PDB file of C-alpha atoms and ligand atoms in Angstrom:
ATOM      1  CA  MET A   1     -30.359   1.248  55.231  1.00 81.00           C
ATOM      2  CA  ARG A   2     -27.606   3.003  56.947  1.00 85.00           C
ATOM      3  CA  PRO A   3     -25.233   4.726  54.658  1.00 91.00           C
ATOM      4  CA  GLY A   4     -21.646   3.124  54.291  1.00 97.00           C
ATOM      5  CA  VAL A   5     -18.782   4.585  56.365  1.00 98.00           C
ATOM      6  CA  PHE A   6     -15.237   4.640  55.339  1.00 98.00           C
ATOM      7  CA  ILE A   7     -12.533   4.964  57.904  1.00 98.00           C
ATOM      8  CA  SER A   8      -8.719   4.802  57.205  1.00 98.00           C
ATOM      9  CA  PHE A   9      -5.922   4.093  59.907  1.00 98.00           C
ATOM     10  CA  GLU A  10      -2.608   5.936  59.136  1.00 98.00           C
ATOM     11  CA  GLY A  11       0.832   6.451  60.457  1.00 98.00           C
ATOM     12  CA  ILE A  12       4.454   5.803  60.190  1.00 98.00           C
ATOM     13  CA  ASP A  13       5.546   2.212  60.573  1.00 95.00           C
ATOM     14  CA  GLY A  14       5.667   1.412  64.310  1.00 93.00           C
ATOM     15  CA  ALA A  15       2.986   4.057  65.150  1.00 94.00           C
ATOM     16  CA  GLY A  16       0.719   1.123  66.596  1.00 92.00           C
ATOM     17  CA  LYS A  17      -2.346   2.023  64.379  1.00 94.00           C
ATOM     18  CA  SER A  18      -2.957  -1.898  63.288  1.00 93.00           C
ATOM     19  CA  THR A  19      -3.352  -2.644  67.029  1.00 95.00           C
ATOM     20  CA  HIS A  20      -6.640  -0.742  67.140  1.00 97.00           C
ATOM     21  CA  ILE A  21      -8.337  -1.836  63.823  1.00 98.00           C
ATOM     22  CA  LYS A  22      -9.825  -5.298  64.883  1.00 97.00           C
ATOM     23  CA  PRO A  23     -11.068  -3.861  68.365  1.00 98.00           C
ATOM     24  CA  LEU A  24     -12.797  -1.068  66.374  1.00 98.00           C
ATOM     25  CA  ALA A  25     -14.389  -3.772  64.136  1.00 98.00           C
ATOM     26  CA  ASP A  26     -15.604  -5.620  67.255  1.00 98.00           C
ATOM     27  CA  ALA A  27     -16.991  -2.673  68.813  1.00 98.00           C
ATOM     28  CA  LEU A  28     -18.890  -1.605  65.658  1.00 98.00           C
ATOM     29  CA  ARG A  29     -20.237  -5.361  65.129  1.00 98.00           C
ATOM     30  CA  ASP A  30     -21.369  -5.456  68.729  1.00 98.00           C
ATOM     31  CA  GLN A  31     -23.695  -2.428  67.661  1.00 96.00           C
ATOM     32  CA  GLY A  32     -25.124  -4.399  64.626  1.00 96.00           C
ATOM     33  CA  ARG A  33     -23.057  -2.931  62.060  1.00 97.00           C
ATOM     34  CA  THR A  34     -21.452  -5.067  59.237  1.00 98.00           C
ATOM     35  CA  VAL A  35     -17.651  -4.400  59.064  1.00 98.00           C
ATOM     36  CA  THR A  36     -15.387  -4.960  56.261  1.00 98.00           C
ATOM     37  CA  LEU A  37     -11.743  -5.004  57.794  1.00 98.00           C
ATOM     38  CA  THR A  38      -9.209  -4.478  55.008  1.00 98.00           C
ATOM     39  CA  ARG A  39      -5.700  -3.011  54.159  1.00 98.00           C
ATOM     40  CA  GLU A  40      -3.554  -1.269  51.598  1.00 98.00           C
ATOM     41  CA  PRO A  41      -1.762  -2.106  49.557  1.00 98.00           C
ATOM     42  CA  GLY A  42      -4.122  -5.288  49.481  1.00 98.00           C
ATOM     43  CA  GLY A  43      -7.327  -6.355  50.096  1.00 98.00           C
ATOM     44  CA  THR A  44      -7.981  -8.347  46.849  1.00 98.00           C
ATOM     45  CA  PRO A  45      -5.879 -11.235  45.362  1.00 98.00           C
ATOM     46  CA  LEU A  46      -4.422  -8.830  42.786  1.00 98.00           C
ATOM     47  CA  ALA A  47      -3.719  -6.123  45.203  1.00 98.00           C
ATOM     48  CA  GLU A  48      -2.197  -8.475  47.531  1.00 98.00           C
ATOM     49  CA  SER A  49       0.126  -9.541  44.836  1.00 98.00           C
ATOM     50  CA  ILE A  50       1.159  -6.191  44.066  1.00 98.00           C
ATOM     51  CA  ARG A  51       1.841  -5.656  47.719  1.00 98.00           C
ATOM     52  CA  ASP A  52       4.282  -8.479  47.908  1.00 97.00           C
ATOM     53  CA  LEU A  53       5.884  -6.764  44.776  1.00 98.00           C
ATOM     54  CA  ALA A  54       5.909  -3.303  46.121  1.00 97.00           C
ATOM     55  CA  LEU A  55       7.075  -4.050  49.652  1.00 96.00           C
ATOM     56  CA  ASN A  56       9.664  -6.325  48.532  1.00 95.00           C
ATOM     57  CA  GLN A  57      11.425  -5.243  45.405  1.00 96.00           C
ATOM     58  CA  ALA A  58      13.476  -2.276  44.533  1.00 96.00           C
ATOM     59  CA  MET A  59      11.753  -0.022  42.065  1.00 95.00           C
ATOM     60  CA  ASP A  60      11.897   3.559  41.202  1.00 93.00           C
ATOM     61  CA  PRO A  61       9.312   5.956  42.780  1.00 92.00           C
ATOM     62  CA  LEU A  62       6.999   6.040  39.541  1.00 94.00           C
ATOM     63  CA  SER A  63       6.784   2.328  39.347  1.00 96.00           C
ATOM     64  CA  GLU A  64       6.006   2.278  43.220  1.00 97.00           C
ATOM     65  CA  ALA A  65       3.481   4.947  43.002  1.00 97.00           C
ATOM     66  CA  LEU A  66       1.682   3.462  39.884  1.00 98.00           C
ATOM     67  CA  LEU A  67       1.648  -0.048  41.742  1.00 98.00           C
ATOM     68  CA  MET A  68       0.143   1.546  45.005  1.00 98.00           C
ATOM     69  CA  PHE A  69      -2.574   3.147  42.494  1.00 98.00           C
ATOM     70  CA  ALA A  70      -3.180   0.059  40.616  1.00 98.00           C
ATOM     71  CA  ALA A  71      -3.671  -1.856  43.843  1.00 98.00           C
ATOM     72  CA  ARG A  72      -5.931   0.762  45.271  1.00 98.00           C
ATOM     73  CA  ARG A  73      -8.035   0.690  41.977  1.00 98.00           C
ATOM     74  CA  ASP A  74      -8.807  -3.160  42.175  1.00 98.00           C
ATOM     75  CA  HIS A  75      -9.391  -2.814  46.019  1.00 98.00           C
ATOM     76  CA  LEU A  76     -11.860   0.182  45.402  1.00 98.00           C
ATOM     77  CA  ARG A  77     -13.805  -1.766  42.607  1.00 98.00           C
ATOM     78  CA  LEU A  78     -14.130  -5.003  44.178  1.00 98.00           C
ATOM     79  CA  VAL A  79     -14.112  -4.493  47.945  1.00 98.00           C
ATOM     80  CA  ILE A  80     -14.668  -0.762  49.009  1.00 98.00           C
ATOM     81  CA  GLU A  81     -17.185   0.621  46.709  1.00 98.00           C
ATOM     82  CA  PRO A  82     -19.425  -2.510  47.081  1.00 98.00           C
ATOM     83  CA  ALA A  83     -19.096  -2.607  50.793  1.00 98.00           C
ATOM     84  CA  LEU A  84     -19.961   1.136  51.223  1.00 98.00           C
ATOM     85  CA  ALA A  85     -23.006   0.631  48.692  1.00 98.00           C
ATOM     86  CA  ALA A  86     -24.119  -2.218  50.967  1.00 98.00           C
ATOM     87  CA  GLY A  87     -24.198   0.161  53.941  1.00 98.00           C
ATOM     88  CA  GLN A  88     -21.232  -1.332  55.610  1.00 98.00           C
ATOM     89  CA  VAL A  89     -18.462   0.039  57.614  1.00 98.00           C
ATOM     90  CA  VAL A  90     -15.096  -0.238  55.981  1.00 98.00           C
ATOM     91  CA  LEU A  91     -12.151  -0.025  57.916  1.00 98.00           C
ATOM     92  CA  CYS A  92      -8.868   0.323  55.967  1.00 98.00           C
ATOM     93  CA  ASP A  93      -5.430  -0.119  57.240  1.00 98.00           C
ATOM     94  CA  ARG A  94      -3.818   2.767  55.195  1.00 98.00           C
ATOM     95  CA  PHE A  95      -5.329   4.437  52.126  1.00 98.00           C
ATOM     96  CA  THR A  96      -4.177   7.084  49.651  1.00 98.00           C
ATOM     97  CA  ASP A  97      -2.716   9.430  52.346  1.00 98.00           C
ATOM     98  CA  ALA A  98       0.101   6.780  52.847  1.00 98.00           C
ATOM     99  CA  THR A  99       0.995   7.336  48.895  1.00 98.00           C
ATOM    100  CA  PHE A 100       1.307  11.062  49.454  1.00 98.00           C
ATOM    101  CA  ALA A 101       3.239  10.461  52.854  1.00 98.00           C
ATOM    102  CA  TYR A 102       5.679   7.448  51.477  1.00 98.00           C
ATOM    103  CA  GLN A 103       6.090   7.954  48.005  1.00 97.00           C
ATOM    104  CA  GLY A 104       5.360  11.710  47.849  1.00 97.00           C
ATOM    105  CA  ALA A 105       7.029  13.053  51.100  1.00 98.00           C
ATOM    106  CA  GLY A 106       9.292  10.002  51.693  1.00 97.00           C
ATOM    107  CA  ARG A 107      10.706   9.415  48.310  1.00 95.00           C
ATOM    108  CA  GLY A 108      10.282  12.920  47.305  1.00 95.00           C
ATOM    109  CA  PHE A 109       8.018  12.072  44.096  1.00 95.00           C
ATOM    110  CA  ASP A 110       6.063  14.853  42.445  1.00 96.00           C
ATOM    111  CA  LEU A 111       2.746  15.470  44.485  1.00 97.00           C
ATOM    112  CA  ALA A 112       1.043  16.844  41.319  1.00 98.00           C
ATOM    113  CA  VAL A 113       1.429  13.538  39.581  1.00 97.00           C
ATOM    114  CA  LEU A 114       0.040  11.783  42.749  1.00 98.00           C
ATOM    115  CA  SER A 115      -2.807  14.165  42.726  1.00 98.00           C
ATOM    116  CA  GLN A 116      -3.646  13.224  39.114  1.00 98.00           C
ATOM    117  CA  LEU A 117      -3.384   9.509  39.891  1.00 98.00           C
ATOM    118  CA  GLU A 118      -5.827  10.148  42.869  1.00 98.00           C
ATOM    119  CA  ARG A 119      -8.274  11.889  40.730  1.00 98.00           C
ATOM    120  CA  TRP A 120      -8.284   9.176  37.995  1.00 97.00           C
ATOM    121  CA  VAL A 121      -8.447   6.252  40.520  1.00 98.00           C
ATOM    122  CA  GLN A 122     -10.869   7.544  43.121  1.00 98.00           C
ATOM    123  CA  ALA A 123     -13.161   9.388  40.664  1.00 97.00           C
ATOM    124  CA  LEU A 124     -17.031   8.534  41.538  1.00 96.00           C
ATOM    125  CA  PRO A 125     -19.761   8.649  38.704  1.00 94.00           C
ATOM    126  CA  ASP A 126     -20.984  12.016  40.316  1.00 95.00           C
ATOM    127  CA  GLY A 127     -17.447  13.434  39.532  1.00 94.00           C
ATOM    128  CA  THR A 128     -16.398  13.633  43.207  1.00 96.00           C
ATOM    129  CA  LEU A 129     -13.424  11.881  44.548  1.00 97.00           C
ATOM    130  CA  ARG A 130     -13.816   8.727  47.041  1.00 98.00           C
ATOM    131  CA  GLN A 131     -11.993   9.504  50.185  1.00 98.00           C
ATOM    132  CA  PRO A 132     -12.393   8.259  53.718  1.00 98.00           C
ATOM    133  CA  ASP A 133     -15.009   9.683  55.584  1.00 98.00           C
ATOM    134  CA  LEU A 134     -12.616   9.836  58.680  1.00 98.00           C
ATOM    135  CA  THR A 135      -8.972   9.266  58.717  1.00 98.00           C
ATOM    136  CA  LEU A 136      -7.383   8.451  62.062  1.00 98.00           C
ATOM    137  CA  LEU A 137      -3.845   9.506  62.025  1.00 98.00           C
ATOM    138  CA  PHE A 138      -1.550   7.884  64.799  1.00 98.00           C
ATOM    139  CA  GLU A 139       1.347  10.308  65.485  1.00 98.00           C
ATOM    140  CA  LEU A 140       4.642   9.267  66.936  1.00 97.00           C
ATOM    141  CA  ALA A 141       8.099  10.610  67.072  1.00 97.00           C
ATOM    142  CA  PRO A 142      10.054   8.651  64.370  1.00 96.00           C
ATOM    143  CA  GLU A 143      12.854   7.533  66.749  1.00 95.00           C
ATOM    144  CA  THR A 144      10.309   5.959  69.279  1.00 95.00           C
ATOM    145  CA  ALA A 145       8.726   4.146  66.419  1.00 94.00           C
ATOM    146  CA  ALA A 146      12.070   2.890  65.316  1.00 91.00           C
ATOM    147  CA  GLN A 147      12.783   1.630  68.444  1.00 91.00           C
ATOM    148  CA  ARG A 148       9.372   0.003  68.708  1.00 89.00           C
ATOM    149  CA  LEU A 149      10.154  -1.850  65.316  1.00 88.00           C
ATOM    150  CA  ALA A 150      13.559  -2.870  66.372  1.00 86.00           C
ATOM    151  CA  GLY A 151      13.584  -6.757  67.094  1.00 75.00           C
ATOM    152  CA  SER A 152      10.026  -7.215  65.732  1.00 75.00           C
ATOM    153  CA  ARG A 153       9.620  -9.469  62.576  1.00 75.00           C
ATOM    154  CA  LYS A 154      12.051  -9.135  59.526  1.00 84.00           C
ATOM    155  CA  PRO A 155      11.522  -5.459  58.198  1.00 89.00           C
ATOM    156  CA  ASP A 156      10.180  -4.982  54.810  1.00 91.00           C
ATOM    157  CA  LYS A 157      11.542  -2.458  52.255  1.00 93.00           C
ATOM    158  CA  PHE A 158       9.793   0.369  54.096  1.00 92.00           C
ATOM    159  CA  GLU A 159      10.417  -0.616  57.419  1.00 90.00           C
ATOM    160  CA  SER A 160      14.190  -0.991  56.766  1.00 91.00           C
ATOM    161  CA  GLN A 161      14.411   2.823  55.845  1.00 94.00           C
ATOM    162  CA  PRO A 162      16.479   5.233  58.199  1.00 94.00           C
ATOM    163  CA  VAL A 163      14.705   7.579  60.811  1.00 95.00           C
ATOM    164  CA  ALA A 164      15.342  10.519  58.442  1.00 97.00           C
ATOM    165  CA  PHE A 165      12.960   8.853  55.801  1.00 97.00           C
ATOM    166  CA  PHE A 166      10.154   8.395  58.771  1.00 97.00           C
ATOM    167  CA  ARG A 167      10.628  12.251  59.415  1.00 98.00           C
ATOM    168  CA  SER A 168       9.862  12.941  55.840  1.00 98.00           C
ATOM    169  CA  VAL A 169       6.912  10.598  55.854  1.00 98.00           C
ATOM    170  CA  ALA A 170       5.524  12.182  59.169  1.00 98.00           C
ATOM    171  CA  ALA A 171       5.744  15.578  57.692  1.00 98.00           C
ATOM    172  CA  GLY A 172       3.874  14.307  54.597  1.00 98.00           C
ATOM    173  CA  TYR A 173       1.013  12.880  56.832  1.00 98.00           C
ATOM    174  CA  ASP A 174       1.140  16.414  58.604  1.00 98.00           C
ATOM    175  CA  GLN A 175       0.682  18.242  55.526  1.00 98.00           C
ATOM    176  CA  ARG A 176      -2.244  15.996  54.430  1.00 98.00           C
ATOM    177  CA  ALA A 177      -3.884  16.392  57.673  1.00 98.00           C
ATOM    178  CA  ASN A 178      -3.629  20.363  57.732  1.00 98.00           C
ATOM    179  CA  ALA A 179      -5.025  20.348  53.913  1.00 98.00           C
ATOM    180  CA  ASP A 180      -8.380  18.430  55.163  1.00 98.00           C
ATOM    181  CA  PRO A 181      -8.411  18.846  59.029  1.00 98.00           C
ATOM    182  CA  SER A 182     -12.333  17.993  58.956  1.00 98.00           C
ATOM    183  CA  ARG A 183     -11.520  14.426  57.725  1.00 98.00           C
ATOM    184  CA  PHE A 184      -8.380  13.940  59.963  1.00 98.00           C
ATOM    185  CA  ALA A 185      -8.322  13.161  63.680  1.00 98.00           C
ATOM    186  CA  ARG A 186      -4.844  13.185  65.026  1.00 98.00           C
ATOM    187  CA  ILE A 187      -4.147  10.578  67.729  1.00 98.00           C
ATOM    188  CA  ALA A 188      -1.239  10.764  70.017  1.00 98.00           C
ATOM    189  CA  ALA A 189       0.173   7.538  69.819  1.00 98.00           C
ATOM    190  CA  ASP A 190       2.970   7.760  72.376  1.00 96.00           C
ATOM    191  CA  ARG A 191       0.934   6.774  75.361  1.00 97.00           C
ATOM    192  CA  SER A 192      -0.275   3.587  76.662  1.00 97.00           C
ATOM    193  CA  ARG A 193      -2.384   1.376  74.491  1.00 97.00           C
ATOM    194  CA  GLU A 194      -5.438   1.897  76.602  1.00 97.00           C
ATOM    195  CA  ALA A 195      -5.215   5.717  76.196  1.00 98.00           C
ATOM    196  CA  VAL A 196      -4.882   5.395  72.639  1.00 98.00           C
ATOM    197  CA  TRP A 197      -7.918   3.154  72.270  1.00 98.00           C
ATOM    198  CA  GLY A 198      -9.979   5.548  74.473  1.00 98.00           C
ATOM    199  CA  ASP A 199      -9.263   8.414  71.903  1.00 98.00           C
ATOM    200  CA  VAL A 200     -10.048   6.033  68.936  1.00 98.00           C
ATOM    201  CA  LEU A 201     -13.434   5.208  70.668  1.00 98.00           C
ATOM    202  CA  SER A 202     -14.292   8.762  71.357  1.00 98.00           C
ATOM    203  CA  VAL A 203     -13.657  10.140  67.974  1.00 98.00           C
ATOM    204  CA  VAL A 204     -15.707   7.383  66.475  1.00 98.00           C
ATOM    205  CA  ARG A 205     -18.519   8.245  69.083  1.00 98.00           C
ATOM    206  CA  GLN A 206     -18.357  11.869  68.140  1.00 98.00           C
ATOM    207  CA  LYS A 207     -18.965  11.036  64.609  1.00 98.00           C
ATOM    208  CA  GLY A 208     -22.196   9.327  65.772  1.00 97.00           C
ATOM    209  CA  TRP A 209     -21.025   5.877  64.534  1.00 97.00           C
ATOM    210  CA  LEU A 210     -20.670   3.901  67.736  1.00 95.00           C
TER     211      LEU A 210
HETATM  212  P1  TMP B   1       1.544  -1.890  56.755  1.00 92.52           P
HETATM  213  O1  TMP B   1       2.789  -2.234  57.196  1.00 92.52           O
HETATM  214  O2  TMP B   1       0.983  -0.740  57.418  1.00 92.52           O
HETATM  215  O3  TMP B   1       0.610  -2.731  56.337  1.00 92.52           O
HETATM  216  O4  TMP B   1       1.948  -0.904  55.349  1.00 92.52           O
HETATM  217  C1  TMP B   1       2.674  -1.526  54.238  1.00 92.52           C
HETATM  218  C2  TMP B   1       3.896  -0.710  53.917  1.00 92.52           C
HETATM  219  O5  TMP B   1       3.487   0.068  52.659  1.00 92.52           O
HETATM  220  C3  TMP B   1       4.178   0.547  54.716  1.00 92.52           C
HETATM  221  O6  TMP B   1       5.592   0.695  54.958  1.00 92.52           O
HETATM  222  C4  TMP B   1       3.746   1.714  54.008  1.00 92.52           C
HETATM  223  C5  TMP B   1       3.909   1.299  52.700  1.00 92.52           C
HETATM  224  N1  TMP B   1       2.695   2.180  51.712  1.00 92.52           N
HETATM  225  C6  TMP B   1       3.271   2.901  50.876  1.00 92.52           C
HETATM  226  O7  TMP B   1       4.483   3.202  50.640  1.00 92.52           O
HETATM  227  N2  TMP B   1       2.408   3.462  49.917  1.00 92.52           N
HETATM  228  C7  TMP B   1       1.129   3.393  50.133  1.00 92.52           C
HETATM  229  O8  TMP B   1       0.275   3.924  49.152  1.00 92.52           O
HETATM  230  C8  TMP B   1       0.577   2.394  50.867  1.00 92.52           C
HETATM  231  C9  TMP B   1      -0.956   2.135  51.018  1.00 92.52           C
HETATM  232  C10 TMP B   1       1.602   1.748  51.851  1.00 92.52           C
END
């Protein structure tokens, strides 16, 4: 059996990451891989209920962070870990880097507390932490992302934040990527959909997964 592969997609709202998840799932399935396509917060009935709360209700940053990690715990136990154990590819639209970027850098919440929550929630039996094998970080100027979002569906609590919030979120992602460069691939998302897709494919091919 081939080992499981865990790929997360990250970026500020409007960076276009979600456009490329399904095509990547299709490309991997064409090569005979079984793919679980999922998202955070969400991916299980409980975590989807938490998503609805976290994205639509006002709350303090600690409550927000705890809800994100509660949803993640359920998602890991019920979906991500079983899929990886079965040798599947898991494509996840956001994971813990989003919590560091949005609740940490965006809301200004204590990064040390987030790191502790990360250690509790993502601990594996051998003492290591579950992290994605690859994180595709879609990078786009917050002003451009805001223009792309304008006029789309009704914005949720995060999408309706001002551009300054997304500048902080982007800085938070940048910090996470600098701290773990071998896990991250930065994708310049200010280009045509085809050009961005070409980069996604080449990063995954370089890893030998396509
Ligand atoms: P999505 O619109 O890309 O599905 O993401 C949902 C929103 O939730 C997005 O605005 C980012 C936010 N979010 C957090 O604030 N913290 C998290 O840990 C996650 C996973 C998402």
